[in-house]
Amino acid sequence: MTPDLVALDRLHVWHPYTQHFDAAPPPLVTRAAGAYLYDARGRRIFDAISSWWVTLHGHAHPAIAAAIAAQAGTLEQVIFAGFTHEPAARLAQALIHVLPAGLTRVFYSDDGSTAVEVALKMALQYWECRGERRPLLAALEHAYHGDTFGAMAASARGVFTAPFEQHLLEVARLPDPSEDPAATLAALDQLLDRRGEELAAVIVEPLLLGAGGMRMWDAATLRAIRERTAQARVLLIADEVLTGFGRSGPMFACGGAGVTPDIMCLSKGLTGGFLPLGATVAREEIFEAFSSPDRRRTLFHGHSYTANPIACAAAQASLALLDETSARARQTIEVTHRSHLTSLAVHARVQRPRVLGTVAAFDVDGPPDYLSTAGASLARFALERGVLVRPLGNVVYLLPPYCATADDLGCAYDVIERFLDEEPE
Ligand SMILES: *Cc1c(COP(=O)(O)O)cnc(C)c1O
């Protein structure tokens, strides 16, 4: 039965971020529990990347599974224009309660990319509503905000966006604050000075440029960006699709830094990693700018599954699990990362070891390079030994579910160390 399913997949399925020309047959995953995946051959695989950064508490967590089952049997879906339901209303309240103070309005969508699209549209139309023309956006070098067109435009230009370059919105680029925060701020000052009146919003991934190479930057620079944008009346959009819900240590990277953005994007861990759901949260002032007898000021955006009740129920159950126990588990992961990275750092091939909350990363053999093959070799090597990692080029990172133990992580670091010792450069 196993080979048939993989053959069927080969025949009919097109996978994301996959070059099918030479892709190895994928493992057939049949179930998952806690920090582990199990494949059809009975193999146990430690999910060291939380299945593309979404799984928070662990796979198949019974509390979230139960909330989903109960909601599916009660109200599975209803149009969200002109209607509402308990999971959407309660989730919005619960989110506002944990988000940085001042964020008060939740707009639901489907995933991280759509949460970003909504944020960009909200920001651009906000200025239209206020009778100002501000067509320009600014974003960071090495940013990643998703794969839809607006999100791609905000993302760094590179292999992902090259085929679409000429179709992307104009976005001013600020230098990567993980390399030179003073240069980021100087460029922002210059942009505000020269084109501040045209600028609708600055979008950032707070403290962690994820897909752009797990580049970590500091809270003081984030606060400085907040101060400067506020001063210049430019909106600040924080894309916490990756950093939210404890991933960066505190509940939100912005909250930990004492920053309230004007708009925040959430997804990935929002449902604990069970179902796709996005949320774009705005300050009341932004919501109010759209409120008008003039119909044209409506935010004309929505998706068929906006605020899907089952996804909202999963998110509520996941939020309830982000308690003191979860905070301690995340703390343990961070401490474990730091101690292993300290030992790994003596390895000649390991550069720029870094940790932010539950995320640990380092570069192999030189500066970040997405097309480097070192990471792909490590991924194969690790999978054969029961560990799922997916380096970004030569940037190796671990981003485990919060239930991962020090032993689980120890095994993953052992495999990485063996690779660095055994495999030629
Ligand atoms: C993954 C990611 C996105 C895109 O989310 P999808 O759910 O994959 O569309 C956007 N922003 C950041 C920071 C991300 O890490």
Coordinates of C-alpha atoms and ligand atoms in Angstrom, one line a residue, residues 53 111-114 116 144-147 205 211 239 241-242 267-268, ligand 1:
W53 CA 7.1 26.6 11.7
D111 CA -2.8 32.2 6.2
G112 CA 0.3 34.3 6.7
S113 CA 0.4 35.6 3.1
T114 CA -3.2 36.8 3.2
V116 CA 0.0 40.4 5.0
Y144 CA 10.0 37.4 3.8
H145 CA 6.3 38.1 4.0
G146 CA 4.7 35.4 1.9
D147 CA 4.1 34.3 -1.7
E205 CA 9.4 41.0 10.8
A211 CA 12.9 32.8 5.7
D239 CA 4.6 40.7 10.6
V241 CA 3.4 35.3 11.4
L242 CA 6.5 33.5 12.6
S267 CA -0.9 33.1 11.3
K268 CA 1.3 29.9 11.5
Ligands
LIG1 C1 5.6 32.0 6.6 C2 5.6 33.5 6.7 C3 4.6 34.2 6.0 C4 3.7 33.6 5.0 O1 2.8 32.7 5.7 P1 2.0 31.6 4.8 O2 1.1 31.0 5.8 O3 3.1 30.6 4.4 O4 1.4 32.2 3.7 C5 4.5 35.6 6.2 N1 5.4 36.2 7.0 C6 6.3 35.6 7.7 C7 7.2 36.3 8.6 C8 6.4 34.2 7.6 O5 7.4 33.5 8.3

